[in-house]
Coordinates of C-alpha atoms and ligand atoms in Angstrom, one line a residue:
X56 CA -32.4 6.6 17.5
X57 CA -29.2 4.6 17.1
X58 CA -28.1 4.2 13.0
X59 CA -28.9 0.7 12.0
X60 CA -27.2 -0.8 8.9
X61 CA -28.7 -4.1 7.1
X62 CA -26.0 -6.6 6.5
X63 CA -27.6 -9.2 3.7
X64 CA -25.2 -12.4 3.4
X65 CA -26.5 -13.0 0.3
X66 CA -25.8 -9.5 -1.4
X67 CA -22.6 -10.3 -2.5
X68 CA -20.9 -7.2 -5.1
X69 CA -17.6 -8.6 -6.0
X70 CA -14.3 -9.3 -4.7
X71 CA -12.0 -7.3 -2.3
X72 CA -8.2 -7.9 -4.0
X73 CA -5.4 -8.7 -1.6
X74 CA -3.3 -6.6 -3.3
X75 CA -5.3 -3.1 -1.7
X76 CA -3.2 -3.7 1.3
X77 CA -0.2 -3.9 -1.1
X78 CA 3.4 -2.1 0.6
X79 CA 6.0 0.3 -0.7
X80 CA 9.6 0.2 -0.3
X81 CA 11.6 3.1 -1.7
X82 CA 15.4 3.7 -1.5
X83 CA 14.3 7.1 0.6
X84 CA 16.0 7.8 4.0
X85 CA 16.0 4.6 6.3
X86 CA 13.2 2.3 4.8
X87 CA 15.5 0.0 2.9
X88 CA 18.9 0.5 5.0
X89 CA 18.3 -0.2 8.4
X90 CA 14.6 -0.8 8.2
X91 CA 14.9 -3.7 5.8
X92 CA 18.3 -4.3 5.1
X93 CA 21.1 -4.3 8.1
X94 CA 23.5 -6.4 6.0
X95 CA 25.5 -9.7 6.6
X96 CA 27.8 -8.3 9.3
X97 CA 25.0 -6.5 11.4
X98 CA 24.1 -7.6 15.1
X99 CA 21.1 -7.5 14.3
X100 CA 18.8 -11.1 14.1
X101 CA 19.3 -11.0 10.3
X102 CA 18.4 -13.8 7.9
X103 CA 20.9 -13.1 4.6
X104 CA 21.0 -9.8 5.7
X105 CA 17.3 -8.9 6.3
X106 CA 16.4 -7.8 10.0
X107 CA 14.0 -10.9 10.9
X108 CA 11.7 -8.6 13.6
X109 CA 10.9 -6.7 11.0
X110 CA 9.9 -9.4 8.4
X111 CA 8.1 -11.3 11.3
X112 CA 6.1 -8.4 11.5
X113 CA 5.1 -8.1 8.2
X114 CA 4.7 -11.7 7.5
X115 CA 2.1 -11.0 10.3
X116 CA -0.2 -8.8 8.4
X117 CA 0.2 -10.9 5.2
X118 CA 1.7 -8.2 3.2
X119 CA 0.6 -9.4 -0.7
X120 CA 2.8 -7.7 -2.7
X121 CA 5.8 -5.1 -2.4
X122 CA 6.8 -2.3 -4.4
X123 CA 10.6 -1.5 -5.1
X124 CA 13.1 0.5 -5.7
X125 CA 10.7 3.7 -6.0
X126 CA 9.3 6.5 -6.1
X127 CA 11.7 8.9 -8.0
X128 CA 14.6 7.0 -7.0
X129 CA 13.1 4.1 -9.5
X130 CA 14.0 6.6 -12.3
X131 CA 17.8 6.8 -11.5
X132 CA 17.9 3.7 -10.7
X133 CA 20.1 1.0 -12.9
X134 CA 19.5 -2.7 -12.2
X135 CA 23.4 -3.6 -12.9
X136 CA 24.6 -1.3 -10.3
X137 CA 23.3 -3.5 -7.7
X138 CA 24.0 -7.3 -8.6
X139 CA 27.0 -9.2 -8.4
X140 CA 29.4 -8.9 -5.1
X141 CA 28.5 -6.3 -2.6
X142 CA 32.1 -4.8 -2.3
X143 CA 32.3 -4.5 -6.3
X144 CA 28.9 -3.0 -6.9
X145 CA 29.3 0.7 -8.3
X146 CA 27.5 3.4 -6.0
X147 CA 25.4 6.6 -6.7
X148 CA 24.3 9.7 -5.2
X149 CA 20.5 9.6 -3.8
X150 CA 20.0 13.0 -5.4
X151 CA 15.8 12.9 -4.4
X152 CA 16.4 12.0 -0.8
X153 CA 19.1 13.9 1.3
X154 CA 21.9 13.5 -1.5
X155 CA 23.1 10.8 0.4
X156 CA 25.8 8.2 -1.2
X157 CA 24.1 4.3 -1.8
X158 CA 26.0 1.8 -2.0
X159 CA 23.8 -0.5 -3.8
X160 CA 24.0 -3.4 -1.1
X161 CA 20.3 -3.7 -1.3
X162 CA 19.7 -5.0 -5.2
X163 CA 17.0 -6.9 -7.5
X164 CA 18.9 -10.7 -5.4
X165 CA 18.2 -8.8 -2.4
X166 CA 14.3 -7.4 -2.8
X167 CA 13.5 -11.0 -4.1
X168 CA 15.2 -12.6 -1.2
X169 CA 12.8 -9.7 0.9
X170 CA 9.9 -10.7 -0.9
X171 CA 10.2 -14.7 -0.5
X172 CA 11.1 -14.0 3.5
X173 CA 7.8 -12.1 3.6
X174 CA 5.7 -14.4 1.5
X175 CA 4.9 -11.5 -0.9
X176 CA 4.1 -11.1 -4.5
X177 CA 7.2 -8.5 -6.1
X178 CA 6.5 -5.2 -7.9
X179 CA 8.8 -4.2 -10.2
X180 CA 8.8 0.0 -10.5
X181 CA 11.4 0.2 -14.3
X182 CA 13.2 3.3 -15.3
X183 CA 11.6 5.7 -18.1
X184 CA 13.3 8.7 -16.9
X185 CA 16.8 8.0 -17.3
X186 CA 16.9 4.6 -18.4
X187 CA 16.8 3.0 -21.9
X188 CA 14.7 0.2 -23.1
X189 CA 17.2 -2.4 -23.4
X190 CA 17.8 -1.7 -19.8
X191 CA 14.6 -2.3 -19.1
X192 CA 14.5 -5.5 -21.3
X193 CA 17.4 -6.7 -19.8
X194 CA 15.8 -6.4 -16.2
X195 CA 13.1 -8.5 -17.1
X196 CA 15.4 -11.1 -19.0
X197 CA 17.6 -11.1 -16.0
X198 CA 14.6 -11.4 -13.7
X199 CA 12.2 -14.1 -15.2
X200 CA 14.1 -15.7 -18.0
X201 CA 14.3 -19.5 -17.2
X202 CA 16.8 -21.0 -20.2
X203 CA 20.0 -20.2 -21.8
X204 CA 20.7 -16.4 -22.3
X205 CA 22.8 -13.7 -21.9
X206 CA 21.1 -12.4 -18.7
X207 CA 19.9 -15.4 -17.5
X208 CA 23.2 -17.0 -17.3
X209 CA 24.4 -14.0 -15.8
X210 CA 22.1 -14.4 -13.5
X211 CA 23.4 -17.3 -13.0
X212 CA 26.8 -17.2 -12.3
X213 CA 25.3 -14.4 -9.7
X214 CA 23.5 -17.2 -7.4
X215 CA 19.7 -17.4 -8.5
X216 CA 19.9 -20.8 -10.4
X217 CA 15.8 -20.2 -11.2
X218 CA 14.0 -17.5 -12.6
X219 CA 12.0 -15.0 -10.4
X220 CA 8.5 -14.2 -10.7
X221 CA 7.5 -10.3 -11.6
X222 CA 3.8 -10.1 -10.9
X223 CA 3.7 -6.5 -11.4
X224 CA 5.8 -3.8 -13.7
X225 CA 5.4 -0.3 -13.5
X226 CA 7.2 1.7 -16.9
X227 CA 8.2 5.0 -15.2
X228 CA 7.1 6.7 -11.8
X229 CA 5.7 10.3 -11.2
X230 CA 6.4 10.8 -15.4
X231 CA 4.8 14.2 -15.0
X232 CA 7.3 15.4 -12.3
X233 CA 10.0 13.7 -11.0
X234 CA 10.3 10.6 -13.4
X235 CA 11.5 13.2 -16.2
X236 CA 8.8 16.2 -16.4
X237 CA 6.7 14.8 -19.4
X238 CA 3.7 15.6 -21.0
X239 CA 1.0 12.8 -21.1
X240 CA 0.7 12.5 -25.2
X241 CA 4.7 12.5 -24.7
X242 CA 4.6 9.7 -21.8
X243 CA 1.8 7.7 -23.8
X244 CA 4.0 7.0 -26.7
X245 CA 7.0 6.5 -24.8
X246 CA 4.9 4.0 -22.2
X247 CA 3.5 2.6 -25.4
X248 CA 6.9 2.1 -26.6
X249 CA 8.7 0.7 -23.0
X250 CA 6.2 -1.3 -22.3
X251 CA 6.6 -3.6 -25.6
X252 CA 10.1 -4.3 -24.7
X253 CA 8.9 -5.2 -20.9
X254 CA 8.9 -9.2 -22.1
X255 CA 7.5 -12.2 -20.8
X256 CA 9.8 -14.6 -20.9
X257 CA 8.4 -17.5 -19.0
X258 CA 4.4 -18.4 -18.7
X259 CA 4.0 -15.9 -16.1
X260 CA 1.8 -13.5 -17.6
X261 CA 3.4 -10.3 -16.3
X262 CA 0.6 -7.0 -15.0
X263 CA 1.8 -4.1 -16.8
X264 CA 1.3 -0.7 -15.0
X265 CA 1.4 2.9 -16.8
X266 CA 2.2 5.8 -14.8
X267 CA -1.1 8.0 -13.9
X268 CA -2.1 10.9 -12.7
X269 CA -1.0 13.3 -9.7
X270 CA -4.1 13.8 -7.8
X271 CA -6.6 15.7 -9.3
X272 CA -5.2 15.8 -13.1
X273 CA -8.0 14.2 -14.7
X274 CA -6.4 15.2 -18.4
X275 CA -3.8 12.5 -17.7
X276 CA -5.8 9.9 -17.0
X277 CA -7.9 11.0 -20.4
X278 CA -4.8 11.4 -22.9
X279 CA -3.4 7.9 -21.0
X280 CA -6.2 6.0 -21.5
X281 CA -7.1 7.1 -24.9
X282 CA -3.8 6.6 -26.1
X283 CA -2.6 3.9 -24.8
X284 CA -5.3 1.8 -22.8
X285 CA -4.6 -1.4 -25.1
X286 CA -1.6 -1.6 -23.7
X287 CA -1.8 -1.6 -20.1
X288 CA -3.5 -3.8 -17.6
X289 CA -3.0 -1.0 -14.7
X290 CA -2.8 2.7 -14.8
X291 CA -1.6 4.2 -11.4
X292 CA -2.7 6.9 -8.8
X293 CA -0.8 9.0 -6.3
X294 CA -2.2 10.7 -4.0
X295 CA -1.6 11.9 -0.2
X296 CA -3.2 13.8 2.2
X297 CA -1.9 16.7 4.3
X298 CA -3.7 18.4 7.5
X299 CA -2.5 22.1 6.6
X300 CA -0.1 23.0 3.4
X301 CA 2.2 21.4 1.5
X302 CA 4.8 24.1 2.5
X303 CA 4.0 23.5 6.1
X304 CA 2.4 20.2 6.2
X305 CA 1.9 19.9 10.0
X306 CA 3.2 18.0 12.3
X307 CA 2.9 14.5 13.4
X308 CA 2.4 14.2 17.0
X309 CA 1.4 17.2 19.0
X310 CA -1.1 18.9 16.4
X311 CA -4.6 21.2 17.7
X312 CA -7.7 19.3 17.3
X313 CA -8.7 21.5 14.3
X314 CA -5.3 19.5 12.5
X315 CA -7.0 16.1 13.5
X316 CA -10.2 16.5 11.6
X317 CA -8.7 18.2 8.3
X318 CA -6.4 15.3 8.0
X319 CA -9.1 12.6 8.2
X320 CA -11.6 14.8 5.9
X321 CA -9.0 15.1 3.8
X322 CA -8.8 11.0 3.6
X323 CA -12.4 11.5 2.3
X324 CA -11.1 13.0 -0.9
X325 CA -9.5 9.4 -2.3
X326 CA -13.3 8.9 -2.9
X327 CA -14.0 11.7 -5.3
X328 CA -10.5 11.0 -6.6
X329 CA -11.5 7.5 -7.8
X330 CA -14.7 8.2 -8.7
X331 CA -13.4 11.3 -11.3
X332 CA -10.8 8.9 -12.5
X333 CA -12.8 5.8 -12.7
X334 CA -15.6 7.8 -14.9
X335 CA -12.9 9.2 -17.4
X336 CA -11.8 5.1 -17.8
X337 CA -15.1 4.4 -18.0
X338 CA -15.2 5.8 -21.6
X339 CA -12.6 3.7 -22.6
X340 CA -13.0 0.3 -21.0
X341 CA -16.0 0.0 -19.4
X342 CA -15.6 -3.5 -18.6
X343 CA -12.9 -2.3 -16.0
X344 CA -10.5 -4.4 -17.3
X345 CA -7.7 -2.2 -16.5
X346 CA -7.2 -1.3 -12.9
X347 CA -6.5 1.9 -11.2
X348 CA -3.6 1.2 -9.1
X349 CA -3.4 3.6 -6.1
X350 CA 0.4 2.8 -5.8
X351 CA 1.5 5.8 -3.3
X352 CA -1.0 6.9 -0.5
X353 CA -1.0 8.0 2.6
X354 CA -0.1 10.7 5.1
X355 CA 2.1 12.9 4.8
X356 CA 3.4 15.0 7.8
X357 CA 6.1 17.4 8.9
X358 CA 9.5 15.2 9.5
X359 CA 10.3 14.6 13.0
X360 CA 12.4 17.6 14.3
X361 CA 16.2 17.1 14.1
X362 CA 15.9 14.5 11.6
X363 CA 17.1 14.7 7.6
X364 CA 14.3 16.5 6.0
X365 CA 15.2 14.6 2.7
X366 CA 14.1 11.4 4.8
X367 CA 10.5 11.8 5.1
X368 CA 10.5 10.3 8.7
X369 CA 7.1 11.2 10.7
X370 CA 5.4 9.5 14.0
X371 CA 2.8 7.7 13.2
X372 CA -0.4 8.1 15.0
X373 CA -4.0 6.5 16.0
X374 CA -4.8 9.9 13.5
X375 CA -3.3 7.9 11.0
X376 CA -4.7 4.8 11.9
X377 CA -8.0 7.0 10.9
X378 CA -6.9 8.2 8.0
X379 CA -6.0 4.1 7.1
X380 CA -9.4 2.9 8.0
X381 CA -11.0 5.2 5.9
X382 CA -8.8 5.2 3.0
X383 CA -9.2 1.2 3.2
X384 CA -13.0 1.3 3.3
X385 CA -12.6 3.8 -0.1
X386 CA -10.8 0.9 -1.5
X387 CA -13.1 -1.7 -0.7
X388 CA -16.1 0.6 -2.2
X389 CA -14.3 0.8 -5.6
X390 CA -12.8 -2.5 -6.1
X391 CA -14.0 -3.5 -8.9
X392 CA -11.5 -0.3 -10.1
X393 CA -9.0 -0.6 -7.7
X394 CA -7.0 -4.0 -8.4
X395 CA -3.8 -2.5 -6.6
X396 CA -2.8 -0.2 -3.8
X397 CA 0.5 0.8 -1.8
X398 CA 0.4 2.3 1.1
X399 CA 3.7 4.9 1.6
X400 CA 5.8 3.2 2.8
X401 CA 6.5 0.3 4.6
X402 CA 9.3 1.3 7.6
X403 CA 11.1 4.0 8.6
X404 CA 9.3 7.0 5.9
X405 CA 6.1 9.0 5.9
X406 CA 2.9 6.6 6.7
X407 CA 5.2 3.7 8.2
X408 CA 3.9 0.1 9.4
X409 CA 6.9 -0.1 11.6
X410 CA 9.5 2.0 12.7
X411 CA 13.0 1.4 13.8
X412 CA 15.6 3.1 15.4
X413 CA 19.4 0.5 16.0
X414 CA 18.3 -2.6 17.0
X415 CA 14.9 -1.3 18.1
X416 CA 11.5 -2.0 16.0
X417 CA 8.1 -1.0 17.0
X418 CA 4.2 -1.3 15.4
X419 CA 2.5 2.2 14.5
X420 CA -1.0 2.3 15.0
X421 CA -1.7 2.2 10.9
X422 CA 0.1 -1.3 11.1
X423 CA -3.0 -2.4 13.3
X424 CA -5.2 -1.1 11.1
X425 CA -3.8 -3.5 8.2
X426 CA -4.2 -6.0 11.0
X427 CA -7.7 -5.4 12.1
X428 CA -8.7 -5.4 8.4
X429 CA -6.8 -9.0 7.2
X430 CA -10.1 -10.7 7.4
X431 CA -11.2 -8.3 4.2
X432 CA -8.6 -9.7 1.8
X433 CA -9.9 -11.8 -1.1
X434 CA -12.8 -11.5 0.6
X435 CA -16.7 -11.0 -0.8
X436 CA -18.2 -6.9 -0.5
X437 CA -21.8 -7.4 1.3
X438 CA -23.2 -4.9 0.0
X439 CA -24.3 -2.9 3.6
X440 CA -26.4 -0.1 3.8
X441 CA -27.6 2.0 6.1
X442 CA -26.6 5.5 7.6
X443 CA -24.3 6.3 10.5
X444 CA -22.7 9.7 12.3
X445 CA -20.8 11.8 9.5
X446 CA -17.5 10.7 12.0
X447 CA -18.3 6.6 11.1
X448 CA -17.7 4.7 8.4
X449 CA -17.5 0.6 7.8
X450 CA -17.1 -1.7 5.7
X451 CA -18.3 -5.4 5.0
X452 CA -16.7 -8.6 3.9
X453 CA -17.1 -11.7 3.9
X454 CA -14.9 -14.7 3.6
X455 CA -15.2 -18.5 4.3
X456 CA -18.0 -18.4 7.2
X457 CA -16.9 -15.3 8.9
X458 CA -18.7 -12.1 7.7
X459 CA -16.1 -9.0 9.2
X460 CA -17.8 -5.9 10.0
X461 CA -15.1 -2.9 10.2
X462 CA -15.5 0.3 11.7
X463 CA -14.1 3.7 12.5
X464 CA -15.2 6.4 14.7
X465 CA -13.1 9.5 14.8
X466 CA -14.7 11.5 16.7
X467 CA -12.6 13.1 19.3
X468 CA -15.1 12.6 22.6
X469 CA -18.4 10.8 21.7
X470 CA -18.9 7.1 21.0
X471 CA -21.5 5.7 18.4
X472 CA -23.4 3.0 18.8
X473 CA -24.4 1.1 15.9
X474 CA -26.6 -1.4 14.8
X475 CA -26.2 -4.4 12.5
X476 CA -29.4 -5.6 11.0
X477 CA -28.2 -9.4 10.1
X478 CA -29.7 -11.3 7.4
X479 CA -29.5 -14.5 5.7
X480 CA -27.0 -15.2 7.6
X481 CA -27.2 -17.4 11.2
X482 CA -24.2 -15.9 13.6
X483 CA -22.6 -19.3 15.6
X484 CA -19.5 -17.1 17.1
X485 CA -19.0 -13.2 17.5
X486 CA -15.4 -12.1 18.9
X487 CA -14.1 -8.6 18.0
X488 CA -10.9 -6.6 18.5
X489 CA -9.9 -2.9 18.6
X490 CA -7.2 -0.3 18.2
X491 CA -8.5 2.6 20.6
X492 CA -7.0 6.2 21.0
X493 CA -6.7 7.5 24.6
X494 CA -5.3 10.7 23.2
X495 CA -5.7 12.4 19.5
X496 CA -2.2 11.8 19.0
X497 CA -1.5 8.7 20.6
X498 CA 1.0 6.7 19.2
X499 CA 4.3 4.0 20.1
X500 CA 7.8 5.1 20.5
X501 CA 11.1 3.4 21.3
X502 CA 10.6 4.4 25.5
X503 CA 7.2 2.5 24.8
X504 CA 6.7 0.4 21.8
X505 CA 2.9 -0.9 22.8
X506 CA 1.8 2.3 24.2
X507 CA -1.2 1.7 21.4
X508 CA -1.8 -1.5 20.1
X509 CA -4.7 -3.9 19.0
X510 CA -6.9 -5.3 21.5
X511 CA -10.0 -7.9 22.2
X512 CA -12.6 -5.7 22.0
X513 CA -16.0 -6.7 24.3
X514 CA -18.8 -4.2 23.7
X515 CA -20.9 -6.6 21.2
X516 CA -23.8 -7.3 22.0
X517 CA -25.7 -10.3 19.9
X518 CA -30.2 -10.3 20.4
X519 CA -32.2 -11.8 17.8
X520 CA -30.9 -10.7 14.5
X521 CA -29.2 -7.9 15.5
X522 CA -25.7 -7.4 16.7
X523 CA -25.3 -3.9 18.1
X524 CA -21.4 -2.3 18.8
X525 CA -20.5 0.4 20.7
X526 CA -17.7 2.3 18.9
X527 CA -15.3 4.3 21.4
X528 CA -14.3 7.8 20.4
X529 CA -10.6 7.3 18.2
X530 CA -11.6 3.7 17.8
X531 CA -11.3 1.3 15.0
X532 CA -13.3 -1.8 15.8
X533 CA -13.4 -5.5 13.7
X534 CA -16.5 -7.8 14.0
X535 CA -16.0 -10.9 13.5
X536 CA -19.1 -13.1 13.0
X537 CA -19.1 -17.0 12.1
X538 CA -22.0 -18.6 10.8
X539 CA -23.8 -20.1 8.0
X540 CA -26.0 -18.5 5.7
X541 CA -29.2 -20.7 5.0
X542 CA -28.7 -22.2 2.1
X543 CA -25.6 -24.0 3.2
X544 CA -27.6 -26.2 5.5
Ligands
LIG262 O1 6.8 8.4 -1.4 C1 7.7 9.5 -1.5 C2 7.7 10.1 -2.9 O2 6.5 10.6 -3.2 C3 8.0 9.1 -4.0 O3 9.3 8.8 -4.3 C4 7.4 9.8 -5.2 O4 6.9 8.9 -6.2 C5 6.3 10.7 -4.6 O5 6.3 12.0 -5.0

């Protein structure tokens, strides 16, 4: 008996936020130097300084919004060290990743420069840790103040004539560990007291993000929330997932079969992770006004041998890809909750779109993923149901006249064949592509950049209200149907 899951067009259950297939872009290892930013002087095709393959890429997958400058680097971080010329800006040691010297080429002109290149929204991570409120005032004067002042001017005289727009601010990162070591009734008042200073200065109403919970610390998200909820629009979530230890973590490429499957059961947890935290805001505002923003996710592997552990640089697999899908599909379940998410990170560290190495650039297999599933952004949940192999999952969407059906099977050998019980819903055009594992690691590197990569995908098969897809072993399938549901006749 082959699962069957009923696809209603008309049960619609809310809205799928662009900004789940948010990005992150830390100062860590070579995300922002040489994966972003190659500087004026590079060889590299750079537009002021930003390597264009890599924002053509990105541009591709219609990256929403971008996080910046960190992770724990955001709470070392000061603004003023990185404006005003290049040569004269004051540099620091990266103390969090590899102790390395930065030069602070890569500033707030720069990442907004990044942002309007990629056509995405910024996010703003402040400094709680070692930072002081008028620095973070400052920022945002600097940043989004449009008349006469002392920042604005100085802005200025620095080259940005007009003000910026900060969709998103987030007061402090990782406040219970690396962002200073804090208690939560200690980071409540002190996020209570940041965040008043954190100004809007223009009309743009600026999203203001506390710092939540590691994992599984549900007591955060309680004393945050009761605390403080009044004052925040998002509180955040980090979470990764590991297929053995956090000692030993595992590697990326090369892993046993058993390493396969605890990595993408793992993925599962972001379910019972949301679900925890989501009940505990529940309490406190149960209208869901404010948003649990799942600003670090992902994988998180062994680094590749012979590289700077303090770099976080891992291959990037059709594993991953799974562990994507999945995570993606959580997302979707719980968006009502989730208004934000960033996957970590966006080149060159841990679960990477795109990897470089010199003048070389290539497309993981997760960057498909965000491909396969562009459809789903801003788009309307259909409410699916029905029940498939414990190694499928899907998700529904639809937008305009094109309902996208998305699925993943991870098993290793066995396909699944599934069908879609349509309804309400006349199908004009079906087309469909895939991003399909030949091996459990499979996966793009510099010798061969398309090894794996998205494909048109033909095993769709359309009869009288049904549509019926045969979902290869390691594959990650999209289903795009055009139509018109009845009532638009
Ligand atoms: O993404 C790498 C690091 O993981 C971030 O800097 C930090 O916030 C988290 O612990």
């Amino acid at each position: 008996m082959k699962p069957h899951i009923q696809v209603t067009a008309s049960r619609k259950t809310g809205t799928i936020s662009r900004y789940i297939y948010g990005q992150f872009a830390e100062h860590l290892g070579r995300c922002i130097y040489e994966g972003v930013w190659v500087g004026l002087d590079s060889d590299i095709p750079h537009k002021n300084g930003i390597r264009q393959d890599v924002v053509e890429a990105l541009r591709a997958i219609q990256v929403p919004v971008i996080r910046w400058p960190g992770g724990c680097f955001a709470d070392e971080y000061h603004w003023k060290d990185g404006i005003g010329p290049a040569e004269e800006r004051k540099t620091m040691v990266n103390t969090h990743w590899g102790g390395i010297t930065e030069n602070n080429h890569f500033g707030t002109h720069e990442f907004f420069e990044l942002c309007q290149q990629v056509g995405a929204e910024a996010y703003i991570n402040g400094n709680v840790g070692s930072g002081t409120v008028q620095e973070m005032q400052e920022w945002m004067e600097y940043m989004t103040m449009g008349g006469e002042s002392p920042m604005a001017n100085w802005r200025r005289e620095n080259g940005q004539e007009e003000p910026w727009k900060v969709e998103f601010f987030g007061v402090g990162n990782e406040s219970w560990g690396c962002g200073g070591n804090m208690r939560p009734e200690y980071y409540a008042d002190l996020y209570r007291r940041y965040q008043t200073y954190v100004r809007q200065y223009g009309t743009d109403r600026v999203y203001k993000i506390a710092c939540g919970a590691n994992g599984y610390d549900y007591n955060w998200t309680d004393v945050l929330m009761k605390n403080a909820h009044a004052y925040m629009d998002g509180l955040s979530l980090h979470h990764y997932v590991v297929p053995r230890t956090w000692d030993d973590k595992g590697a990326a490429t090369g892993f046993p079969e058993a390493e396969w499957y605890s990595l993408v059961e793992n993925a599962k947890s972001m379910d019972e992770l949301i679900t925890k935290h989501s009940t505990i805001m529940d309490r406190y505002d149960p209208e869901k006004r404010v948003g649990l923003i799942i600003d670090e996710w992902g994988s998180w592997l062994n680094v590749e041998p012979g590289t700077n552990r303090g770099f976080l640089y891992q291959q990037n697999t059709i594993r991953d890809a799974m562990v994507a899908s999945l995570t993606l599909n959580i997302f979707h379940k719980h968006a009502e909750r989730v208004h934000m998410a960033n996957i970590a990170q966006m080149v060159n560290v841990l679960q990477a779109m795109i990897l470089t190495e010199g003048e070389k650039m290539l497309k993981t297999p997760t960057y498909y993923v965000f491909d396969l599933y562009k459809n789903h952004m801003d788009a309307t949940k259909i409410d699916a149901i029905g029940t498939t192999k414990e190694t499928t999952d899907y998700t529904v969407s639809k937008k305009g006249n094109t309902i996208t059906a998305s699925f993943c099977n991870y098993h290793l050998t066995e396909e699944d064949v599934v069908v879609l019980d349509i309804a309400d819903f006349d199908i004009r055009t079906i087309t469909a592509e895939a991003l399909i594992g030949k091996v459990m690691d499979d996966h793009n590197n510099f010798e061969n950049p398309e090894n794996i990569k998205k494909e048109a995908f033909h095993d769709v098969k359309q009869e009288q209200g049904t549509v019926t897809v045969k979902i290869p072993p390691m594959g990650i399938v999209s289903v795009y149907m055009e139509g018109v549901e009845p009532n638009q006749y």
